[in-house]
Coordinates of C-alpha atoms and ligand atoms in Angstrom, one line a residue:
X26 CA 172.8 159.1 117.8
X27 CA 171.1 156.3 115.3
X28 CA 168.6 153.9 117.3
X29 CA 166.9 151.0 115.6
X30 CA 164.1 150.0 117.0
X31 CA 162.3 146.2 116.1
X32 CA 158.9 145.5 117.5
X33 CA 156.9 142.0 117.8
X34 CA 153.3 142.8 117.8
X35 CA 151.3 139.8 119.4
X36 CA 148.0 140.6 119.3
X37 CA 144.5 138.9 119.5
X38 CA 141.3 140.8 118.7
X39 CA 139.9 141.8 121.9
X40 CA 142.3 140.5 124.3
X41 CA 145.2 142.5 125.6
X42 CA 148.4 142.9 123.1
X43 CA 152.0 142.2 124.4
X44 CA 154.6 143.9 122.8
X45 CA 158.1 142.9 123.0
X46 CA 160.7 145.6 121.8
X47 CA 164.4 146.1 121.0
X48 CA 166.3 149.2 121.0
X49 CA 169.9 149.5 119.2
X50 CA 172.0 151.7 118.8
X51 CA 175.9 152.6 118.9
X52 CA 175.9 153.1 122.4
X53 CA 173.2 150.9 123.6
X54 CA 171.4 148.3 123.6
X55 CA 168.1 147.5 125.5
X56 CA 164.8 145.1 125.2
X57 CA 161.6 145.6 126.7
X58 CA 158.4 143.7 126.7
X59 CA 154.7 145.1 127.9
X60 CA 151.2 144.1 128.0
X61 CA 148.9 146.9 126.9
X62 CA 145.0 147.3 127.4
X63 CA 143.6 150.5 125.9
X64 CA 145.1 153.4 124.5
X65 CA 148.0 153.5 122.3
X66 CA 151.0 153.8 125.0
X67 CA 152.8 151.3 127.1
X68 CA 155.8 151.2 129.4
X69 CA 158.6 148.7 129.5
X70 CA 161.2 148.7 132.5
X71 CA 163.2 145.5 131.5
X72 CA 166.5 146.3 129.8
X73 CA 169.4 144.4 129.2
X74 CA 171.1 147.5 130.0
X75 CA 171.0 148.1 133.9
X76 CA 170.6 152.1 134.0
X77 CA 168.4 152.4 131.2
X78 CA 164.4 152.9 131.1
X79 CA 162.8 153.7 128.3
X80 CA 159.4 154.5 127.3
X81 CA 157.8 153.3 123.8
X82 CA 154.3 154.9 122.6
X83 CA 153.3 153.2 119.5
X84 CA 151.3 155.3 117.6
X85 CA 147.9 154.6 116.6
X86 CA 147.7 151.0 118.0
X87 CA 144.8 149.4 119.9
X88 CA 144.1 145.9 121.0
X89 CA 141.9 144.4 118.6
X90 CA 143.0 147.1 115.7
X91 CA 146.4 145.1 115.3
X92 CA 145.8 143.0 112.4
X93 CA 143.4 145.0 110.7
X94 CA 146.0 148.2 110.9
X95 CA 148.5 146.1 109.5
X96 CA 146.8 144.5 106.5
X97 CA 145.8 148.1 106.0
X98 CA 148.5 150.2 106.4
X99 CA 152.0 148.5 106.1
X100 CA 153.7 150.9 107.8
X101 CA 152.5 152.7 111.1
X102 CA 154.5 155.9 113.5
X103 CA 156.3 155.4 116.8
X104 CA 158.1 157.4 118.8
X105 CA 160.2 157.0 121.6
X106 CA 160.5 158.9 124.8
X107 CA 163.0 158.0 126.9
X108 CA 164.9 158.8 130.0
X109 CA 168.0 159.9 127.9
X110 CA 165.6 162.7 126.6
X111 CA 164.8 161.6 123.0
X112 CA 161.6 162.0 121.3
X113 CA 162.3 160.6 118.0
X114 CA 159.9 159.3 115.3
X115 CA 160.3 155.9 113.6
X116 CA 158.9 154.2 111.2
X117 CA 157.4 150.9 112.4
X118 CA 156.6 148.2 109.8
X119 CA 153.9 146.5 111.7
X120 CA 153.6 144.6 108.0
X121 CA 156.7 142.9 108.3
X122 CA 156.7 142.4 112.1
X123 CA 153.3 140.6 111.9
X124 CA 154.1 138.4 109.2
X125 CA 151.8 139.9 106.8
X126 CA 154.1 141.6 104.6
X127 CA 152.4 139.2 101.6
X128 CA 149.0 140.9 102.4
X129 CA 148.2 143.3 99.9
X130 CA 148.6 146.9 100.8
X131 CA 145.5 149.5 99.9
X132 CA 147.7 151.0 97.0
X133 CA 148.0 154.8 97.8
X134 CA 147.7 155.5 93.8
X135 CA 151.0 154.2 92.1
X136 CA 152.8 154.6 95.5
X137 CA 153.4 151.8 97.3
X138 CA 156.1 149.9 95.6
X139 CA 157.4 147.6 99.2
X140 CA 160.8 147.8 98.2
X141 CA 163.7 150.1 100.0
X142 CA 164.1 153.4 98.2
X143 CA 166.2 155.5 101.0
X144 CA 165.9 157.6 103.3
X145 CA 164.9 161.2 104.0
X146 CA 165.2 163.8 106.6
X147 CA 162.4 166.4 107.0
X148 CA 162.8 169.6 108.7
X149 CA 159.6 172.0 109.2
X150 CA 160.2 175.6 110.1
X151 CA 156.8 178.0 110.1
X152 CA 153.0 177.3 111.7
X153 CA 151.2 174.4 112.5
X154 CA 149.8 173.9 109.0
X155 CA 153.2 173.6 107.6
X156 CA 154.0 171.3 110.5
X157 CA 150.8 168.7 109.3
X158 CA 152.0 169.5 105.6
X159 CA 155.0 167.7 106.6
X160 CA 153.4 164.9 108.0
X161 CA 151.6 164.3 104.9
X162 CA 154.7 164.9 102.9
X163 CA 156.3 162.2 105.0
X164 CA 153.2 159.8 104.5
X165 CA 153.9 160.4 100.7
X166 CA 157.7 159.5 101.0
X167 CA 157.0 156.4 103.6
X168 CA 154.3 155.2 101.3
X169 CA 156.8 155.0 98.0
X170 CA 159.4 153.1 100.2
X171 CA 161.6 155.6 102.2
X172 CA 162.3 155.5 105.4
X173 CA 162.6 158.7 107.7
X174 CA 165.8 159.1 109.5
X175 CA 166.6 161.8 112.2
X176 CA 169.8 163.5 111.0
X177 CA 170.7 165.1 107.7
X178 CA 173.9 163.3 107.8
X179 CA 172.6 160.1 107.6
X180 CA 169.4 160.5 105.0
X181 CA 169.8 160.1 101.0
X182 CA 167.0 163.0 100.5
X183 CA 166.8 166.2 102.6
X184 CA 163.8 167.9 102.4
X185 CA 162.9 171.3 104.0
X186 CA 159.2 172.6 104.4
X187 CA 159.7 176.1 105.0
X188 CA 158.1 179.6 106.2
X189 CA 158.4 183.1 104.4
X190 CA 156.0 184.8 107.1
X191 CA 158.9 186.7 108.7
X192 CA 162.0 187.6 107.2
X193 CA 164.0 185.6 109.9
X194 CA 162.1 182.2 109.1
X195 CA 163.1 182.4 105.4
X196 CA 167.0 183.6 106.2
X197 CA 166.7 180.3 108.0
X198 CA 166.3 178.5 105.1
X199 CA 168.9 179.7 102.7
X200 CA 171.0 179.3 105.9
X201 CA 170.7 175.4 105.9
X202 CA 170.7 175.1 102.3
X203 CA 174.5 176.9 102.5
X204 CA 175.7 173.5 104.5
X205 CA 175.3 172.0 101.6
X206 CA 177.5 174.0 99.3
X207 CA 180.5 171.7 99.6
X208 CA 178.8 168.4 99.7
X209 CA 175.4 168.8 98.0
X210 CA 176.4 166.2 95.7
X211 CA 176.1 163.4 97.6
X212 CA 172.5 164.1 98.4
X213 CA 169.1 165.2 96.9
X214 CA 168.0 168.4 98.8
X215 CA 164.7 169.9 98.2
X216 CA 163.2 173.3 99.0
X217 CA 159.4 172.6 99.9
X218 CA 156.2 175.3 101.4
X219 CA 156.4 178.8 101.2
X220 CA 159.9 180.0 100.5
X221 CA 160.0 177.6 97.7
X222 CA 156.8 179.0 96.2
X223 CA 157.8 182.9 96.5
X224 CA 161.6 182.2 95.2
X225 CA 160.7 179.5 92.8
X226 CA 163.6 178.8 90.2
X227 CA 165.8 181.6 91.7
X228 CA 166.5 179.2 94.4
X229 CA 168.3 177.0 91.9
X230 CA 170.2 180.0 91.0
X231 CA 171.3 180.8 94.9
X232 CA 171.8 176.9 95.6
X233 CA 172.5 175.0 92.3
X234 CA 173.1 171.8 94.3
X235 CA 168.9 171.9 95.3
X236 CA 166.7 169.4 92.6
X237 CA 163.8 170.2 94.1
X238 CA 161.6 173.0 94.3
X239 CA 157.8 172.8 95.7
X240 CA 155.5 175.2 96.7
X241 CA 152.9 174.8 99.2
X242 CA 149.9 175.0 96.5
X243 CA 151.3 172.3 94.5
X244 CA 151.5 169.8 97.6
X245 CA 149.7 167.3 95.7
X246 CA 152.3 167.4 92.9
X247 CA 155.1 165.9 95.3
X248 CA 154.4 162.3 94.0
X249 CA 155.0 162.7 91.1
X250 CA 158.0 165.1 91.2
X251 CA 159.8 162.5 93.2
X252 CA 158.8 159.9 90.5
X253 CA 160.4 162.6 88.0
X254 CA 163.5 162.9 90.5
X255 CA 163.5 158.6 90.8
X256 CA 163.9 158.4 87.1
X257 CA 166.8 160.5 86.7
X258 CA 165.7 164.2 86.3
X259 CA 168.2 166.4 88.0
X260 CA 165.8 169.4 88.9
X261 CA 162.1 169.1 89.5
X262 CA 159.7 172.1 90.1
X263 CA 155.7 172.5 91.2
X264 CA 155.1 175.9 91.6
X265 CA 151.1 176.1 90.1
X266 CA 149.4 178.6 92.0
X267 CA 145.9 178.3 90.3
X268 CA 145.2 174.7 91.9
X269 CA 141.6 174.4 92.8
X270 CA 142.7 171.0 94.8
X271 CA 143.4 170.5 98.5
X272 CA 146.5 168.1 99.3
X273 CA 145.0 164.5 100.2
X274 CA 147.4 162.0 101.0
X275 CA 146.4 158.2 101.3
X276 CA 148.9 158.0 104.7
X277 CA 149.9 160.8 106.5
X278 CA 152.7 160.1 109.4
X279 CA 151.4 162.1 112.2
X280 CA 153.9 163.5 114.7
X281 CA 151.6 163.8 117.8
X282 CA 150.2 160.3 119.2
X283 CA 147.5 162.5 120.5
X284 CA 146.1 165.0 118.8
X285 CA 145.6 165.0 115.1
X286 CA 146.0 167.8 112.8
X287 CA 143.7 168.2 109.8
X288 CA 143.3 171.1 107.0
X289 CA 140.3 171.5 105.8
X290 CA 140.8 174.7 103.7
X291 CA 144.3 175.5 102.5
X292 CA 145.1 178.8 101.1
X293 CA 143.4 182.6 101.8
X294 CA 141.4 184.7 100.2
X295 CA 141.7 187.4 101.9
X296 CA 144.3 190.3 101.2
X297 CA 146.0 192.0 104.1
X298 CA 148.5 194.1 103.1
X299 CA 151.7 192.5 105.3
X300 CA 151.1 188.8 104.6
X301 CA 152.8 186.7 101.9
X302 CA 150.2 183.8 102.5
X303 CA 147.9 184.8 99.2
X304 CA 150.8 184.8 97.2
X305 CA 152.7 181.5 98.7
X306 CA 149.5 178.9 99.6
X307 CA 147.2 180.3 96.8
X308 CA 143.2 181.0 96.9
X309 CA 141.2 179.2 99.2
X310 CA 140.4 175.5 98.4
X311 CA 138.2 174.1 101.4
X312 CA 138.3 170.0 101.7
X313 CA 134.7 168.5 100.9
X314 CA 132.7 167.8 104.7
X315 CA 132.6 164.1 104.1
X316 CA 136.3 163.6 103.0
X317 CA 137.1 165.4 106.5
X318 CA 134.7 163.4 108.4
X319 CA 135.4 160.1 106.8
X320 CA 139.1 161.0 107.9
X321 CA 138.0 162.0 111.3
X322 CA 136.4 158.3 111.8
X323 CA 139.3 156.7 110.8
X324 CA 141.4 159.3 113.2
X325 CA 139.2 157.9 116.0
X326 CA 139.4 154.1 115.7
X327 CA 143.3 154.8 115.8
X328 CA 142.9 156.1 118.9
X329 CA 143.3 159.6 118.5
X330 CA 140.9 161.4 120.6
X331 CA 142.0 165.5 119.9
X332 CA 141.1 166.7 116.2
X333 CA 143.0 170.3 115.2
X334 CA 141.1 171.7 112.6
X335 CA 143.5 174.2 110.2
X336 CA 143.1 176.6 108.0
X337 CA 144.7 180.2 107.7
X338 CA 141.3 181.1 107.9
X339 CA 139.3 178.3 109.0
X340 CA 136.1 179.9 109.9
X341 CA 135.8 180.8 106.2
X342 CA 135.4 177.3 105.9
X343 CA 133.2 176.8 102.6
X344 CA 132.0 172.9 102.2
X345 CA 132.0 172.1 98.0
X346 CA 129.5 169.5 98.7
X347 CA 126.3 170.1 97.4
X348 CA 125.1 169.7 101.0
X349 CA 127.4 172.9 101.8
X350 CA 127.9 172.2 105.4
X351 CA 128.5 175.3 107.6
X352 CA 131.7 175.6 109.7
X353 CA 129.9 175.4 112.7
X354 CA 128.0 172.2 111.6
X355 CA 131.4 170.8 110.7
X356 CA 132.4 171.5 114.2
X357 CA 129.6 169.6 115.4
X358 CA 129.8 166.4 113.2
X359 CA 133.6 166.2 114.0
X360 CA 133.0 166.5 117.5
X361 CA 130.0 163.7 117.5
X362 CA 132.4 160.9 115.7
X363 CA 132.5 158.1 118.5
X364 CA 135.8 158.3 120.2
X365 CA 136.5 162.0 119.7
X366 CA 136.6 164.4 122.9
X367 CA 138.2 167.5 122.0
X368 CA 138.2 169.7 118.6
X369 CA 140.2 172.5 118.1
X370 CA 140.3 175.0 115.2
X371 CA 142.3 177.8 114.3
X372 CA 143.0 180.1 113.1
X373 CA 139.9 182.0 113.1
X374 CA 139.3 185.5 110.7
X375 CA 137.4 188.2 112.7
X376 CA 135.4 189.0 109.8
X377 CA 133.7 185.2 109.6
X378 CA 133.6 184.6 112.9
X379 CA 129.6 184.1 113.3
X380 CA 127.2 183.8 116.2
X381 CA 126.7 180.0 115.4
X382 CA 130.0 179.2 116.1
X383 CA 129.6 180.1 119.8
X384 CA 126.3 178.5 120.0
X385 CA 128.0 175.6 119.1
X386 CA 130.5 175.5 121.5
X387 CA 128.1 176.5 124.3
X388 CA 126.4 173.5 123.2
X389 CA 128.7 170.6 122.4
X390 CA 131.1 170.1 125.8
X391 CA 134.2 168.7 123.3
X392 CA 134.3 171.8 121.4
X393 CA 137.0 173.2 123.1
X394 CA 136.5 176.3 125.0
X395 CA 139.3 178.3 122.8
X396 CA 139.5 180.6 120.1
X397 CA 142.7 182.0 118.1
X398 CA 141.0 185.1 117.0
X399 CA 144.0 187.6 115.7
X400 CA 143.3 191.2 116.0
X401 CA 146.8 192.8 114.7
X402 CA 146.2 195.9 115.8
X403 CA 143.9 198.1 118.1
X404 CA 143.8 201.1 116.0
X405 CA 141.1 200.9 113.4
X406 CA 143.5 203.7 111.4
X407 CA 146.4 200.7 111.3
X408 CA 143.7 198.2 110.7
X409 CA 142.0 199.9 107.4
X410 CA 145.6 200.1 106.5
X411 CA 146.3 196.4 106.9
X412 CA 143.2 195.3 104.7
X413 CA 142.0 193.9 107.7
X414 CA 138.4 194.1 106.8
X415 CA 137.1 195.2 110.2
X416 CA 137.4 197.7 112.7
X417 CA 138.5 197.8 116.6
X418 CA 134.6 198.5 117.7
X419 CA 133.7 195.5 115.4
X420 CA 136.2 193.2 116.5
X421 CA 135.1 194.1 120.1
X422 CA 131.7 193.1 119.2
X423 CA 133.0 189.6 118.4
X424 CA 134.6 189.3 121.7
X425 CA 131.6 190.4 123.4
X426 CA 129.8 187.8 122.0
X427 CA 132.2 185.4 122.3
X428 CA 132.0 186.4 126.1
X429 CA 129.1 186.3 126.7
X430 CA 128.4 182.7 126.2
X431 CA 127.1 180.5 128.8
X432 CA 130.2 178.8 129.3
X433 CA 133.7 180.4 129.8
X434 CA 135.7 180.7 126.2
X435 CA 139.8 181.6 126.3
X436 CA 140.9 183.9 123.8
X437 CA 144.2 184.4 122.3
X438 CA 145.4 186.6 119.7
X439 CA 148.4 187.9 117.5
X440 CA 149.4 190.9 117.0
X441 CA 152.0 192.9 114.7
X442 CA 153.8 196.0 115.9
X443 CA 155.7 198.2 113.8
X444 CA 153.8 198.5 110.8
X445 CA 154.7 201.3 108.4
X446 CA 152.8 204.2 110.0
X447 CA 152.1 202.9 113.4
X448 CA 152.2 206.3 115.4
X449 CA 152.1 206.1 119.1
X450 CA 149.0 206.8 119.2
X451 CA 148.1 203.9 117.3
X452 CA 150.5 201.8 119.5
X453 CA 148.5 203.1 122.4
X454 CA 145.5 201.8 121.1
X455 CA 146.7 198.2 120.8
X456 CA 147.5 198.6 124.6
X457 CA 144.2 199.7 125.6
X458 CA 142.9 196.6 123.5
X459 CA 144.9 194.4 125.6
X460 CA 143.6 195.6 128.8
X461 CA 140.1 196.0 127.4
X462 CA 140.0 192.2 126.3
X463 CA 142.2 190.5 128.3
X464 CA 143.6 188.1 126.1
X465 CA 144.5 184.7 127.7
X466 CA 147.4 184.1 125.3
X467 CA 149.4 186.4 122.9
X468 CA 151.6 185.9 120.0
X469 CA 153.6 189.3 119.3
X470 CA 155.3 190.0 115.7
X471 CA 157.7 192.7 115.0
X472 CA 156.4 193.7 111.7
X473 CA 158.7 192.1 108.4
X474 CA 158.5 193.9 105.4
X475 CA 157.8 190.4 102.6
X476 CA 158.0 190.9 98.8
X477 CA 155.5 191.7 97.0
X478 CA 153.3 192.4 99.3
X479 CA 151.3 196.0 99.0
X480 CA 152.8 197.4 102.9
X481 CA 156.0 196.4 101.4
X482 CA 156.2 199.8 99.0
X483 CA 154.5 201.8 102.2
X484 CA 156.3 204.7 103.4
X485 CA 157.0 205.6 107.3
X486 CA 158.6 202.5 107.9
X487 CA 159.5 202.3 111.8
X488 CA 163.0 201.8 113.1
X489 CA 163.8 198.2 114.3
X490 CA 164.5 199.4 117.5
X491 CA 161.2 201.3 118.1
X492 CA 159.4 197.8 117.1
X493 CA 161.6 196.4 119.7
X494 CA 160.5 198.4 122.1
X495 CA 157.0 198.6 121.6
X496 CA 157.5 194.6 121.1
X497 CA 159.0 194.6 124.7
X498 CA 156.5 196.7 125.9
X499 CA 153.1 194.8 124.7
X500 CA 154.7 191.5 126.4
X501 CA 154.9 193.2 129.5
X502 CA 151.2 194.0 129.8
X503 CA 150.5 191.0 128.4
X504 CA 152.6 189.1 131.1
X505 CA 151.0 191.1 133.6
X506 CA 147.4 190.2 132.0
X507 CA 147.9 186.5 132.1
X508 CA 149.7 186.7 135.7
X509 CA 146.6 188.1 137.1
X510 CA 144.4 185.7 135.2
X511 CA 146.3 182.6 136.1
X512 CA 146.4 183.6 139.9
X513 CA 142.2 183.4 139.6
X514 CA 142.7 179.8 138.6
X515 CA 144.2 178.1 141.6
X516 CA 142.1 176.1 143.8
X517 CA 139.8 175.4 140.0
X518 CA 139.9 171.5 138.7
X519 CA 140.5 171.0 135.3
X520 CA 140.5 168.1 132.9
X521 CA 143.8 168.1 131.3
X522 CA 144.7 165.6 127.9
X523 CA 148.4 164.3 129.6
X524 CA 151.0 165.0 126.9
X525 CA 154.2 165.0 128.2
X526 CA 156.3 163.4 131.1
X527 CA 159.3 165.0 132.4
X528 CA 162.1 163.6 133.2
X529 CA 161.7 164.0 136.8
X530 CA 159.7 161.9 138.3
X531 CA 155.8 161.9 139.1
X532 CA 156.3 164.8 136.9
X533 CA 153.1 165.2 134.0
X534 CA 152.2 167.7 131.4
X535 CA 149.3 168.2 129.4
X536 CA 146.6 171.1 127.7
X537 CA 143.4 171.9 129.2
X538 CA 139.9 172.3 126.8
X539 CA 140.8 176.2 127.0
X540 CA 144.6 175.0 125.6
X541 CA 146.4 176.3 128.7
X542 CA 149.5 174.1 129.7
X543 CA 149.2 172.1 133.1
X544 CA 152.3 170.9 134.8
X545 CA 151.2 168.7 137.6
X546 CA 152.5 165.8 139.9
X547 CA 151.3 162.3 139.7
X548 CA 152.4 159.0 141.2
X549 CA 150.4 157.5 137.9
X550 CA 152.0 155.1 135.5
X551 CA 150.6 155.2 132.1
X552 CA 149.1 158.7 132.1
X553 CA 149.9 159.8 128.3
X554 CA 147.2 160.2 126.1
X555 CA 144.7 160.0 128.9
X556 CA 142.5 162.7 130.3
X557 CA 143.0 163.2 134.3
X558 CA 141.4 165.9 136.6
X559 CA 143.8 168.2 138.0
X560 CA 143.1 170.9 140.5
X561 CA 145.5 174.1 140.0
X562 CA 148.1 174.6 143.1
X563 CA 150.0 177.6 141.6
X564 CA 150.7 179.3 138.3
X565 CA 152.9 181.3 136.0
X566 CA 152.1 183.6 132.7
X567 CA 152.4 181.1 131.1
X568 CA 151.2 177.9 132.4
X569 CA 149.2 176.3 135.5
X570 CA 151.1 174.0 138.1
X571 CA 148.6 171.1 139.7
X572 CA 148.3 168.0 141.5
X573 CA 146.3 165.0 139.7
X574 CA 143.0 163.9 141.1
X575 CA 142.9 160.1 140.9
X576 CA 139.8 158.8 139.9
X577 CA 136.9 158.5 142.7
Ligands
LIG30 N1 145.6 183.7 108.8 C1 146.2 184.0 110.1 C2 145.2 185.7 110.3 O1 144.8 186.1 109.5 O2 144.9 185.3 111.8 C3 147.1 184.3 110.4 C4 148.2 183.5 109.5 S1 149.7 184.0 110.1 C5 150.6 182.4 109.4 C6 150.1 184.3 111.8 C7 150.6 185.6 111.8 O3 151.8 185.7 111.7 C8 149.6 186.3 111.9 O4 148.6 186.7 112.8 C9 150.4 188.1 111.8 O5 150.1 188.3 113.1 C10 151.9 187.4 111.6 N2 152.4 187.6 110.0 C11 151.9 187.6 109.2 N3 152.6 188.2 108.2 C12 153.5 189.4 109.1 C13 154.7 190.4 108.9 N4 154.7 190.8 107.9 N5 155.3 190.4 109.8 C14 155.2 190.0 111.1 N6 154.2 189.5 111.0 C15 153.4 189.2 110.3
LIG31 FE1 147.5 186.7 105.9 FE2 145.3 188.0 106.5 FE3 145.4 185.7 104.8 FE4 145.6 185.5 107.2 S1 143.8 186.3 106.6 S2 146.9 184.4 105.9 S3 146.8 187.7 107.7 S4 146.2 187.6 104.3

């Protein structure tokens, strides 16, 4: 369904802002009007279409900021979230809507041309880092005058931001590309990310209708590649791995209106024998601490209260600035930015997890009480084969350090089952590790052999069926652990950042600082993006159920 959204902002410095909106699609038309005081969301109930209520969330707009935002960035992203179950991004042109189009834009490099360049559709596979890369890719395109659309059918440029961490993810991309075998000529199709880096120009052989192949380590070249396409080049590639730069953009089109992802370190210098990341994302490059803090301040001004710092090994951060800010210092500096209420970081590598990180969490409540610390296996023998650089005992020492904090910190992990040569004894050690650590959450994967990795050449492959059996046993054990852990939380009260509203009346959801999902009932009407106190009344293995305690 195609939907057009027209918004008009009428605001004055320091006063509540009135927002008039019109949504139009082939199926319905709706108009609404709202005043919103603080925060970034508002409800609109007035509609010319009787049975249709809608809620509009305008991202990154707070009263008093409108005029300034319109001057500095002419395009903003809106999210529509309505009773019909849509959650779709929109490109809202504030500059045009506020009549300030003639104001010079902050010109990102040579990008902003102002004229409509066409439409793009961007699909992302993989982890949060890929999602965030896509937010930056979308920013690059929006800044060039492209408009984002919701379906590949309505797009002129179709981009797939790909993941190759496991074979299945990579296969998915080729099956998507296959859909354009016949109709590829009408569209410009691009493959970005890890599959692009891994397969390189082979992609042109497998799918000759593809025009752009750009690996994750070459994203900073994307504006250049897009310009080459616009000037008529039929095929462009960005496949350098030896870059020492990070991918920074003037405009990032963030999907989540409350939590902002921010990559602080790209690539990976570890050499886990099963992993493609060092090949597809290149060597470690850390972003300058002052650039990070500058962006955090901007995000806080725009209304974001939660920041999630990202990196494949986020805690290996090495500040390139002369001040050499340590990772733990950076966490504290981010938390100290006015307006920031929560700081998360992922993924931490156990070998670089130092006591000062725990001390920082202990001392600063804004640092969330959650650490994601992938172990991969409970067997030291397998860990050595994986080249994980720690033993079971050393990993358990890190766990003891985190558990010893004067504040309870949730710990989650990643585990691979069926690594070549993993014996029943090795697997039993992984199970016993679950019992010992009692993780608050776990992501478990069947080992997937990846091209160019040392593990691909290892002997004693475990049959797929056996991998599946081990995975099921592991997941059952973890479910029991989470069920027991969540049951102890009934009766407790947590602060929840409200991030979702269910279609059912009065039902909301959000995350605790420890990253537990809480579904709760509330008679509140404008809770999205706010922090509320919720008392837990029930629990499932994967989430908590609760009731909103109204502010006293
Ligand atoms: N850098 C992070 C770390 O070292 O913990 C992990 C990043 S990776 C994107 C996320 C997870 O994918 C890993 O922790 C690992 O469990 C899993 N993974 C990576 N390569 C894999 C493979 N070849 N087969 C199965 N799972 C894999
Ligand atoms: Fe891959 Fe290991 Fe680097 Fe994580 S630390 S990205 S698993 S090589």
